Short mmCIF file of C-alpha atoms and ligand atoms in Angstrom, two decimals:
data_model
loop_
_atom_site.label_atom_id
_atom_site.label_comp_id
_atom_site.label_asym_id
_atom_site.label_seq_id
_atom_site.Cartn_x
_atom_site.Cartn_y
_atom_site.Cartn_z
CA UNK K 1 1.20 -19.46 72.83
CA UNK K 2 4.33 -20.36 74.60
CA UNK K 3 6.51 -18.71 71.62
CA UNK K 4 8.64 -15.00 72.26
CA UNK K 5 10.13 -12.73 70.23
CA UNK K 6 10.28 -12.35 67.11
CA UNK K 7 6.78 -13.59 67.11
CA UNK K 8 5.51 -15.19 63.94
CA UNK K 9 2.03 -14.76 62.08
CA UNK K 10 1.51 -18.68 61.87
CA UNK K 11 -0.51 -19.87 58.69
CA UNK K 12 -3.97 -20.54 58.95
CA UNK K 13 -5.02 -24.54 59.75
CA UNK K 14 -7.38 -24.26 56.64
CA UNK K 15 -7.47 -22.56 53.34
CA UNK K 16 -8.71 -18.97 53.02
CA UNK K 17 -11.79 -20.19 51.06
CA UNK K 18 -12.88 -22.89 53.28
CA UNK K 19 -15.06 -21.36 55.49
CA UNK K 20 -17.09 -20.42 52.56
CA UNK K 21 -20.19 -18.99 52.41
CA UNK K 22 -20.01 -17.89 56.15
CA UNK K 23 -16.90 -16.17 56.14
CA UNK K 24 -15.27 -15.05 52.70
CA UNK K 25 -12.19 -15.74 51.50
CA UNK K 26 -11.35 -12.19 50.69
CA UNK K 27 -12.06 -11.22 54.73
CA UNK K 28 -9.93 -14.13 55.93
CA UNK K 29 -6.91 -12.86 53.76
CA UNK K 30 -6.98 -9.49 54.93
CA UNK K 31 -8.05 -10.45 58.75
CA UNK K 32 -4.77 -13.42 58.68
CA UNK K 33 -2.34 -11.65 56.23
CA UNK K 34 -2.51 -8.00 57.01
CA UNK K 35 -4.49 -7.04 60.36
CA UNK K 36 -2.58 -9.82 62.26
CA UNK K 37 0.85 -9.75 60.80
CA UNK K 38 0.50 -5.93 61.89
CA UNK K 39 0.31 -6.74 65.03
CA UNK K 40 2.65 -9.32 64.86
CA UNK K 41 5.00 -6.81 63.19
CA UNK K 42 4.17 -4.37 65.50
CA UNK K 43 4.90 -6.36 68.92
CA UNK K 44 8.41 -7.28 67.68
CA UNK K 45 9.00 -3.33 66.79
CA UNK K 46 8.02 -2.69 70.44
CA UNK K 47 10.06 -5.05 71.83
CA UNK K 48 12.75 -5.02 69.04
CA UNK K 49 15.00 -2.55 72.10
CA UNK K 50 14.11 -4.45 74.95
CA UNK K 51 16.36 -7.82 74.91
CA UNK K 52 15.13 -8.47 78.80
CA UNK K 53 12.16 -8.81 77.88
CA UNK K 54 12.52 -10.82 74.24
CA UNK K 55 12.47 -14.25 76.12
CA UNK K 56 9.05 -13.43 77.57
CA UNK K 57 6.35 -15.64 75.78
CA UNK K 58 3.07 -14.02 74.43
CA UNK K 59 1.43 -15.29 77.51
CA UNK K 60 3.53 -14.43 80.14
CA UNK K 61 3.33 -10.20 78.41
CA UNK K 62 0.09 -10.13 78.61
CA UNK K 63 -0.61 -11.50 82.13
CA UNK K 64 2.41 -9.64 84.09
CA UNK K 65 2.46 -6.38 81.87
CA UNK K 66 3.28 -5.00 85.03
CA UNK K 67 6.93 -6.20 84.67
CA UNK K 68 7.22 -3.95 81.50
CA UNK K 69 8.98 -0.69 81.82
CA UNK K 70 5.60 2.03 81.93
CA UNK K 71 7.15 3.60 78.00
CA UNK K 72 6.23 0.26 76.33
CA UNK K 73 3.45 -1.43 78.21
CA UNK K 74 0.23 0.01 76.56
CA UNK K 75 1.46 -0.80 72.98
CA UNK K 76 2.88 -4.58 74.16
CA UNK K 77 -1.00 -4.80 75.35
CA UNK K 78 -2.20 -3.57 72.52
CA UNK K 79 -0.53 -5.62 70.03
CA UNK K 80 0.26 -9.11 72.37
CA UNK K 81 -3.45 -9.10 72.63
CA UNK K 82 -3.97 -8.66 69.23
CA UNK K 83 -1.40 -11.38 68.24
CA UNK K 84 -2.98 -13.73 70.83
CA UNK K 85 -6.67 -13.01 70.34
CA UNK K 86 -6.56 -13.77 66.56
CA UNK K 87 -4.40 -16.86 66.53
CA UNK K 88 -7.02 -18.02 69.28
CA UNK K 89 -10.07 -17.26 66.55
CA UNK K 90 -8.64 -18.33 64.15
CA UNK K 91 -7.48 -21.55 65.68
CA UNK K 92 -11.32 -22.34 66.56
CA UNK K 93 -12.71 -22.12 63.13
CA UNK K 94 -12.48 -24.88 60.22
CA UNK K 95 -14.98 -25.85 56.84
CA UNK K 96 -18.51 -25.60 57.75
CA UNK K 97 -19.97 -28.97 59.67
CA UNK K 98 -23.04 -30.52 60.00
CA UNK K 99 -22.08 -32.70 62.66
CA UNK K 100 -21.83 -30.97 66.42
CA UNK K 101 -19.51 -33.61 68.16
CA UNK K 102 -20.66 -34.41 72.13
CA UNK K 103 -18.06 -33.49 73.89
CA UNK K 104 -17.38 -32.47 77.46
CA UNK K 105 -17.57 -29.43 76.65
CA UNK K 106 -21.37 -29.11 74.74
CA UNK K 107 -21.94 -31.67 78.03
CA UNK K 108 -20.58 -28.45 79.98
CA UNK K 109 -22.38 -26.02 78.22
CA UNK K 110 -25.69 -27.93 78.11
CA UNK K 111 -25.25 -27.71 82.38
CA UNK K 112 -24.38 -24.24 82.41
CA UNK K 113 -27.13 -22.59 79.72
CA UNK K 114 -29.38 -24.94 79.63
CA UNK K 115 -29.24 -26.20 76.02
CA UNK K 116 -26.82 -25.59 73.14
CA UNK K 117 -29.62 -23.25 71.87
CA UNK K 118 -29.59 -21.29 74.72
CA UNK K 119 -25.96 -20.79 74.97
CA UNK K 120 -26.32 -19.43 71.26
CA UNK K 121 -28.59 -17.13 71.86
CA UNK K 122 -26.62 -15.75 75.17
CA UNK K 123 -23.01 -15.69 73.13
CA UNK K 124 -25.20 -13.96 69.96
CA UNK K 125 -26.50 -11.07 72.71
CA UNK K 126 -22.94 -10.81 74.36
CA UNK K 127 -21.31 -10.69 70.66
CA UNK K 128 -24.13 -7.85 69.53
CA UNK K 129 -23.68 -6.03 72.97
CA UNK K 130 -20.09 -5.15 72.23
CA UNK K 131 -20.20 -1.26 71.45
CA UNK K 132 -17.56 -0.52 69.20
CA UNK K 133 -14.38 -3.13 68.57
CA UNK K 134 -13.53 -6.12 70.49
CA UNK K 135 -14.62 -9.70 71.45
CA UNK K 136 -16.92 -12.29 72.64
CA UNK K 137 -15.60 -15.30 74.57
CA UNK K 138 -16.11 -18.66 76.34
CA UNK K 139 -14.00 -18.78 79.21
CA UNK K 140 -13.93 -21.03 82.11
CA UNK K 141 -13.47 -19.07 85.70
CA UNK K 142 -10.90 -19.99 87.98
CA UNK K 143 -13.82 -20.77 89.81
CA UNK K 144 -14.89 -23.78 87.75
CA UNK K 145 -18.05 -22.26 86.09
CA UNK K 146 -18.22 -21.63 82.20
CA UNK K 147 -19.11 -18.58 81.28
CA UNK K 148 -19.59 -15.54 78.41
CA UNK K 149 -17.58 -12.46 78.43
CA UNK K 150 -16.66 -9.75 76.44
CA UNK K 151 -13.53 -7.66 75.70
CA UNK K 152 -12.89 -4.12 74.42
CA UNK K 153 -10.32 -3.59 71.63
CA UNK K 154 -7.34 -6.05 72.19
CA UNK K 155 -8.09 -6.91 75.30
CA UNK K 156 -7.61 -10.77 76.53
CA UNK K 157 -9.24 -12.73 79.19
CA UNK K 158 -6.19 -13.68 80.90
CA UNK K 159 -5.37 -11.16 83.18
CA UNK K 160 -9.27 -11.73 85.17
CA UNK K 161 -7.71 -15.21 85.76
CA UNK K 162 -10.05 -16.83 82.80
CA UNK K 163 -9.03 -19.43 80.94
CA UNK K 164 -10.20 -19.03 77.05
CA UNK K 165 -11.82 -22.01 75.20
CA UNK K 166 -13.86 -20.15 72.24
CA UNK K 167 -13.72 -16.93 70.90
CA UNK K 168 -15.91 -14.31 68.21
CA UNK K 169 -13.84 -11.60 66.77
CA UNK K 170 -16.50 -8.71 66.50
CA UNK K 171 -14.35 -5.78 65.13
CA UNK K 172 -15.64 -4.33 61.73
CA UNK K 173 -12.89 -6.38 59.64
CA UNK K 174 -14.13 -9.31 60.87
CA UNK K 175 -17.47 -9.17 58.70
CA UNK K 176 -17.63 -5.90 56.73
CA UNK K 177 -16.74 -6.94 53.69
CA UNK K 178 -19.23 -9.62 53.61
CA UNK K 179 -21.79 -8.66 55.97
CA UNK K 180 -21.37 -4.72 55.79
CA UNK K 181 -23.01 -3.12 59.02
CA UNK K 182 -25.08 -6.54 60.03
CA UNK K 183 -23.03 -7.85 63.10
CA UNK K 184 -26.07 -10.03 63.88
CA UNK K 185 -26.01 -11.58 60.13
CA UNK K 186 -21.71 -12.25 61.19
CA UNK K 187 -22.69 -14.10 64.38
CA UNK K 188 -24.99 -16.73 63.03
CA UNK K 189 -23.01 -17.52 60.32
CA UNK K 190 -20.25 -17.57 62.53
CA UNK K 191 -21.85 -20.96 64.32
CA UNK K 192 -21.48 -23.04 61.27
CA UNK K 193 -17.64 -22.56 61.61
CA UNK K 194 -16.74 -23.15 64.82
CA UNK K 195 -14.23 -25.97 65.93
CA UNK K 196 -16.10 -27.51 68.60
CA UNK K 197 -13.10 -30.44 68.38
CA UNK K 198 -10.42 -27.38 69.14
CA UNK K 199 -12.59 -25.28 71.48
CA UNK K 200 -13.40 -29.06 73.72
CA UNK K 201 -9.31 -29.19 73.38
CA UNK K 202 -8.80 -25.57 75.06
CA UNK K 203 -11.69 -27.13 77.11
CA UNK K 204 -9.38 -29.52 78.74
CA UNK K 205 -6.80 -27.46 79.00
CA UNK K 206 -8.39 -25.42 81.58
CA UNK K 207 -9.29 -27.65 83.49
CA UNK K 208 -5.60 -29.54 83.27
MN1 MN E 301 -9.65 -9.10 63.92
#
């Protein structure tokens, strides 16, 4: 996420159809080619005036938002985090797999939860506690210790100092289409999709 203005809506690393049946093609189109190029649009409008701040990688705006003049921080926020949280998502899906590689990171998560199964049913509770719009994540604290959290709206992890490896996007596009009003239906599905390879990647890289 090291890129700045103009941001780009990068392609998806996988067709629109090929996380079929858990997640429709129709939702992934919409969700990649219209919700996030909005915000992608969006950020670059914001900052489209401010050439002090065009250098400033996706990153860097949303963990020092303080540097922002007060007119234009709230909507950088809004739509940095919205940039950054789906090209995160999206960038931990990929075609349904059978095999779950071991990995430091199930090794973590098996020490932290428990058991895989446990850590499911934790992240499925923290994805169906989120009232209204926002997210579910794996993070690792500066502290060390993995752990789930959730996020309102656009919010990211990064400025409580946590260091994303997995993400659930639970807003209404994400599933409605598909799943209409049944979040929980969304969630479980959502586990045959997930990049363990990419999210034991963003593993290592918070720890680097
Ligand atoms: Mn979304």
């Amino acid at each position: 996420m090291n890129e700045h203005y103009p941001f780009i809506n990068p392609p998806l690393p996988y067709a629109y159809d090929d996380l079929e049946p858990f997640i429709d093609k129709k939702t992934m189109e919409l969700h990649h080619d219209r919700h996030l190029q909005t915000y992608v649009n969006n950020l670059n409008a914001v900052l489209k005036d401010y050439p002090e701040y065009q250098g400033l990688s996706l990153t860097q705006l949303l963990l020092y938002p303080d540097i922002l003049p007060a007119s234009i921080r709230t909507a950088v926020k809004n739509n940095a985090g919205g940039v950054y949280n789906h090209i995160f998502f999206f960038s931990t899906l990929q075609k349904p797999s059978a095999a779950q590689p071991d990995n430091a990171l199930t090794a973590g998560i098996t020490r932290q939860f428990g058991s895989m199964g446990a850590f499911q049913k934790a992240f499925s509770d923290a994805a169906l506690s989120v009232f209204g719009s926002g997210y579910t994540w794996l993070v690792r604290t500066s502290h060390g210790q993995l752990k789930i959290i959730t996020t309102a709206n656009q919010d990211t992890p990064l400025p409580g100092n946590m260091c994303p490896i997995l993400t659930l996007d639970v807003w209404e596009h994400a599933y409605y289409l598909k799943h209409y009003n049944k979040r929980a239906d969304y969630i479980s599905n959502w586990f045959y999709v997930i990049n363990w390879k990419q999210a034991d990647k963003n593993y290592s890289r918070c720890r680097a």
